[in-house]
Coordinates of C-alpha atoms and ligand atoms in Angstrom, one line a residue:
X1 CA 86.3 99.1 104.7
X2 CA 89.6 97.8 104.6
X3 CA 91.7 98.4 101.8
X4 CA 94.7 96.3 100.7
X5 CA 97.0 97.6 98.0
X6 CA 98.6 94.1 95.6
X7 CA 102.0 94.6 94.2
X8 CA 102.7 92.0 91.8
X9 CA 103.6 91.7 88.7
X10 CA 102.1 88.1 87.5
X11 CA 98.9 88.7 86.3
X12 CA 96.8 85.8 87.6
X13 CA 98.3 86.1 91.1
X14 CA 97.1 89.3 91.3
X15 CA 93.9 88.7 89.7
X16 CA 93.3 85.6 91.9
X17 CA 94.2 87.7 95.1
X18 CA 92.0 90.7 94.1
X19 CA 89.5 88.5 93.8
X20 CA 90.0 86.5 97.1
X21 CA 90.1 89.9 99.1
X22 CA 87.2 90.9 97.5
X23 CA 85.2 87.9 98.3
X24 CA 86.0 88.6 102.1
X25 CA 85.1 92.2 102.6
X26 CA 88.2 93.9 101.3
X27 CA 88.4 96.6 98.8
X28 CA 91.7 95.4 96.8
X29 CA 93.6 97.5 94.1
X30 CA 96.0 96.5 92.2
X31 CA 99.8 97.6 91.1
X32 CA 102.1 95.7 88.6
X33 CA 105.3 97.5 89.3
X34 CA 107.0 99.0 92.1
X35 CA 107.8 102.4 90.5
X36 CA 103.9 102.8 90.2
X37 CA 102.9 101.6 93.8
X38 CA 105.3 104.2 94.6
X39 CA 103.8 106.8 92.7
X40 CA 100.5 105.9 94.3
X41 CA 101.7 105.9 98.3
X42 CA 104.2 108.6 98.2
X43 CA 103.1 110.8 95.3
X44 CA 99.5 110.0 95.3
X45 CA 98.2 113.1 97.7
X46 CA 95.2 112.4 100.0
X47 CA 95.1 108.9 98.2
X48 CA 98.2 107.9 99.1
X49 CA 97.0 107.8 102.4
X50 CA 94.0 105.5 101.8
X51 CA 95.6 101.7 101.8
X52 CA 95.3 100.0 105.6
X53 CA 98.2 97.1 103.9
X54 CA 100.0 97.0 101.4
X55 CA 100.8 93.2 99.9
X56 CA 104.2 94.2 97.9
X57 CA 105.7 91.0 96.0
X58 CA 110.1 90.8 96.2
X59 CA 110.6 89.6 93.0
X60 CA 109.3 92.5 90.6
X61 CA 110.7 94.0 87.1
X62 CA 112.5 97.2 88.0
X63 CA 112.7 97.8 91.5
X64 CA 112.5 94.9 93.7
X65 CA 110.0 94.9 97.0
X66 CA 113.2 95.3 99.0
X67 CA 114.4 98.9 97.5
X68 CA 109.9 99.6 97.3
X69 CA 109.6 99.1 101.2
X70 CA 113.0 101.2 101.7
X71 CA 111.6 103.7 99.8
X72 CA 108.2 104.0 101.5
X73 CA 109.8 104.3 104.8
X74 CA 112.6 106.7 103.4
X75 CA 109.4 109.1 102.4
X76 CA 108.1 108.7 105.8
X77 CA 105.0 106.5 104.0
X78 CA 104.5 103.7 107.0
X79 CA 101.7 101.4 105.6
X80 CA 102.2 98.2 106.9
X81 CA 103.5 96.3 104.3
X82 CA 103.8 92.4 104.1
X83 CA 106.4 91.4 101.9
X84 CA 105.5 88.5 99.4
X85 CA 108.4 86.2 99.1
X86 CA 109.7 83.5 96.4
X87 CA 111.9 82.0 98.6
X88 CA 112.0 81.9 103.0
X89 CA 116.0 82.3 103.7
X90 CA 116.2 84.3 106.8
X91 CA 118.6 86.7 104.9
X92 CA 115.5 87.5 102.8
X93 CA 113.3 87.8 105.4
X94 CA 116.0 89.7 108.1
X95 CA 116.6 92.1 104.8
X96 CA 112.9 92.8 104.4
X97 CA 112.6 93.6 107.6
X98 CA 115.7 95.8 107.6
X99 CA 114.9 97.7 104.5
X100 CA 111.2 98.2 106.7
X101 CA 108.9 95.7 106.6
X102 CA 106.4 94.7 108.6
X103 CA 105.7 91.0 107.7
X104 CA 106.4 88.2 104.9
X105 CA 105.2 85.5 103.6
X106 CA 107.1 83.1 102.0
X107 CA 105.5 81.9 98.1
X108 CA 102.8 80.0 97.5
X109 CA 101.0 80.3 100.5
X110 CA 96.9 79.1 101.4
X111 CA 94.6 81.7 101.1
X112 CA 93.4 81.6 104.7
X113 CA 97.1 82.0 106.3
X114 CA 97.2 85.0 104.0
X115 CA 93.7 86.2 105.6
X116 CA 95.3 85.4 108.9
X117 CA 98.5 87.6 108.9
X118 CA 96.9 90.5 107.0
X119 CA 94.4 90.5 110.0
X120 CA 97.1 90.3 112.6
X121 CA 98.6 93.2 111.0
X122 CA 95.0 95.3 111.4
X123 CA 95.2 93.9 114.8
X124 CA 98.5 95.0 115.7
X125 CA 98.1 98.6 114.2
X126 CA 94.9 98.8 116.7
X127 CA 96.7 97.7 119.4
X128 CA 99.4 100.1 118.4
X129 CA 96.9 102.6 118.3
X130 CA 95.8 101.9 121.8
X131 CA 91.5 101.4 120.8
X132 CA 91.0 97.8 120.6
X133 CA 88.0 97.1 121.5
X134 CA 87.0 96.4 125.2
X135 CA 90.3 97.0 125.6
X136 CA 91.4 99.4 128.2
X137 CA 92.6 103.0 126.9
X138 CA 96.5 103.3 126.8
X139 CA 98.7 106.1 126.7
X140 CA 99.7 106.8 123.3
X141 CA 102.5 108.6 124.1
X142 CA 105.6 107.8 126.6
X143 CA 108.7 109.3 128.3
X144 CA 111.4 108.2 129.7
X145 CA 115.3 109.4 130.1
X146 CA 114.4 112.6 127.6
X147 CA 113.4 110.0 124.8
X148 CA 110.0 110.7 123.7
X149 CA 107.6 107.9 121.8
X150 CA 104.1 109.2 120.3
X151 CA 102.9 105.7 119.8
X152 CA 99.8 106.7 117.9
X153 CA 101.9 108.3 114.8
X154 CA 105.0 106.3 115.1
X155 CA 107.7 108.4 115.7
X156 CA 110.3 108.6 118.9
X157 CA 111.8 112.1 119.7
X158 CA 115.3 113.1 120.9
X159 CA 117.1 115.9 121.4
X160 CA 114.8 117.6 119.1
X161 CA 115.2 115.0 116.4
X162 CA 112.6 113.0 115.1
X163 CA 112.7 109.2 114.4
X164 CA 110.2 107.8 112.4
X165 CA 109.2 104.2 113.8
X166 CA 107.9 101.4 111.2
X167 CA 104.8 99.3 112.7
X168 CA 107.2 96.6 114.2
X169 CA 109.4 99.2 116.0
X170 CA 107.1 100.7 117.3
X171 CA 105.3 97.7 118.4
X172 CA 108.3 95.8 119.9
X173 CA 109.0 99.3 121.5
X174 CA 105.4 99.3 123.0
X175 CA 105.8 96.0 124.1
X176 CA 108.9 96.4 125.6
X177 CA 107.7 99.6 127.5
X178 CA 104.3 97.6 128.8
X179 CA 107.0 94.9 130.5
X180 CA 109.9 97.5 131.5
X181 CA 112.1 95.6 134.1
X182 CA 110.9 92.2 133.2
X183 CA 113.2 89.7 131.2
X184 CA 111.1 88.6 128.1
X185 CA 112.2 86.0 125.9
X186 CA 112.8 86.2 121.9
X187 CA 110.3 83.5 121.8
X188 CA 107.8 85.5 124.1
X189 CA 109.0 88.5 121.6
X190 CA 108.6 87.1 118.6
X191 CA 105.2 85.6 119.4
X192 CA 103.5 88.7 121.0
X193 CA 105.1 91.2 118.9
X194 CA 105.4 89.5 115.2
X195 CA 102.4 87.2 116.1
X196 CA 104.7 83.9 114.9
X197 CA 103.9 81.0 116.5
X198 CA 106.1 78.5 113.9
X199 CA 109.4 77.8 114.5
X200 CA 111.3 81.1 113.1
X201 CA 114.6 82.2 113.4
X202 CA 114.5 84.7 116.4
X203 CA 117.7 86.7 114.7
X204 CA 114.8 88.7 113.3
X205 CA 114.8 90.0 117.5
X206 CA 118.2 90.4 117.6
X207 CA 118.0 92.9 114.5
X208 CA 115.2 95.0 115.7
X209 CA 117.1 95.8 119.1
X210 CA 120.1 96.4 117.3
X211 CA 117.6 99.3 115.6
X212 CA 116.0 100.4 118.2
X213 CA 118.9 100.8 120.7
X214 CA 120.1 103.0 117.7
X215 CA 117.6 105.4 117.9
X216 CA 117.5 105.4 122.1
X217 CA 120.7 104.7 123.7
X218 CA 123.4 107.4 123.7
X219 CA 125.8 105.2 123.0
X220 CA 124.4 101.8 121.2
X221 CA 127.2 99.4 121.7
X222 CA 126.8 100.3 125.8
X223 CA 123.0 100.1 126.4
X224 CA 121.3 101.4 129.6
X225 CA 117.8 101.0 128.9
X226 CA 117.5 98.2 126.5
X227 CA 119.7 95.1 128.4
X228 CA 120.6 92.0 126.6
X229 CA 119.9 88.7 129.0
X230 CA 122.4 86.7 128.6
X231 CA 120.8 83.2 127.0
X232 CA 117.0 84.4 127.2
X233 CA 116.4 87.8 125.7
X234 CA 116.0 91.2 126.6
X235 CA 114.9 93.8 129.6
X236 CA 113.8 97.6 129.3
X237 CA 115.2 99.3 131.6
X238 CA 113.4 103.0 132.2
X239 CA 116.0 104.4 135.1
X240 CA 119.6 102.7 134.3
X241 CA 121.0 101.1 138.0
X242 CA 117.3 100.3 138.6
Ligands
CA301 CA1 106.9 88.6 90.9

């Protein structure tokens, strides 16, 4: 069963979601404060382990969803997490994503949009995960240049050092990979990858390249493998002067 973790602090939100969930198959649990979702997914032991999303509201008393999210990927804890939004300003949603998130949704949304994007985060994790169903087994793992990406756990190897990848990375990596030497669009990118169809500010591109080229290029500002195209979007590039 799926199991979706609600942080927020406004009672009847949370009460009302909770129930929603429950009504279509999920088990829901609920957390009021940042501090103690924390508590839960990082110091929680085997149970820390046992949420597939995590629904974590931005404005909360104490620490915000912003510093929760940071904290979660600082401690190596990579739920997906959706953040929950008041307001939609792309620096809010560009500084979720920054601080680690995998999605938002801007306040008050309709039940069945919520339904929609926690599912295409599931889906995304499978496809991640390479055993969608009917779907043709992929590698989980991949090489290239002495870069080394295990898909399956999220996490890209260099030189012996070990980068954690959140859900997004590593998708937008994976997706990059499955195209290498083809020119793919932000649009393309930020529909196949992010699953956004709606007219969104593809900056949110932009920023995840500037990440990941800082985890694979030797030197970030000069990239070999991951090419900007000039007015349409990016290339991967496995063998530089290909
Ligand atoms: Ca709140």
């Amino acid at each position: 069963m799926t199991r979706v973790l609600i942080v927020e602090d406004e009672d009847h939100l949370a009460a009302g979601l909770k129930l929603n969930l429950e009504a279509e198959g999920y088990a829901a649990d609920v957390d009021d404060t940042g501090e103690a979702a924390l508590e839960r997914l990082v110091d929680g032991g085997a149970a820390a382990n046992a949420f597939d999303v995590v629904l974590l509201d931005v404005m909360l008393p104490g620490l915000d969803g912003f510093e929760v999210v940071r904290r979660l990927r600082e401690a190596r804890q990579f739920v997906p997490v959706m953040l929950l939004t008041a307001r939609s300003h792309t620096d809010d949603v560009l500084r979720g994503f920054e601080a680690g998130a995998d999605d938002y949704l801007p306040k008050p949304f309709d039940l069945s949009i919520l339904l929609a994007r926690i599912r295409g985060l599931l889906r995304r994790r499978r496809w991640l995960r390479g055993n969608d169903a009917g779907q043709a087994a992929e590698a989980d793992e991949y090489s290239f240049a002495g870069r080394h990406v295990d898909f399956r756990n999220q996490v890209l190897r260099r030189d012996r050092a070990e980068q954690p990848l959140t859900l997004m990375e590593a998708t937008l990596l994976r997706y990059l990979v499955q195209h290498a030497g083809e020119t793919v669009s932000r649009r393309t990118l930020l529909e196949e990858v992010w699953g956004v169809r709606q007219d969104t500010d593809t900056r949110t591109v932009d920023n995840f390249v500037a990440r990941l080229r800082r985890y694979i290029e030797a030197e970030p500002a000069q990239p070999r493998h991951l090419l900007t195209v000039r007015g349409v979007g990016y290339r991967f590039v496995v063998e530089p002067g290909e």
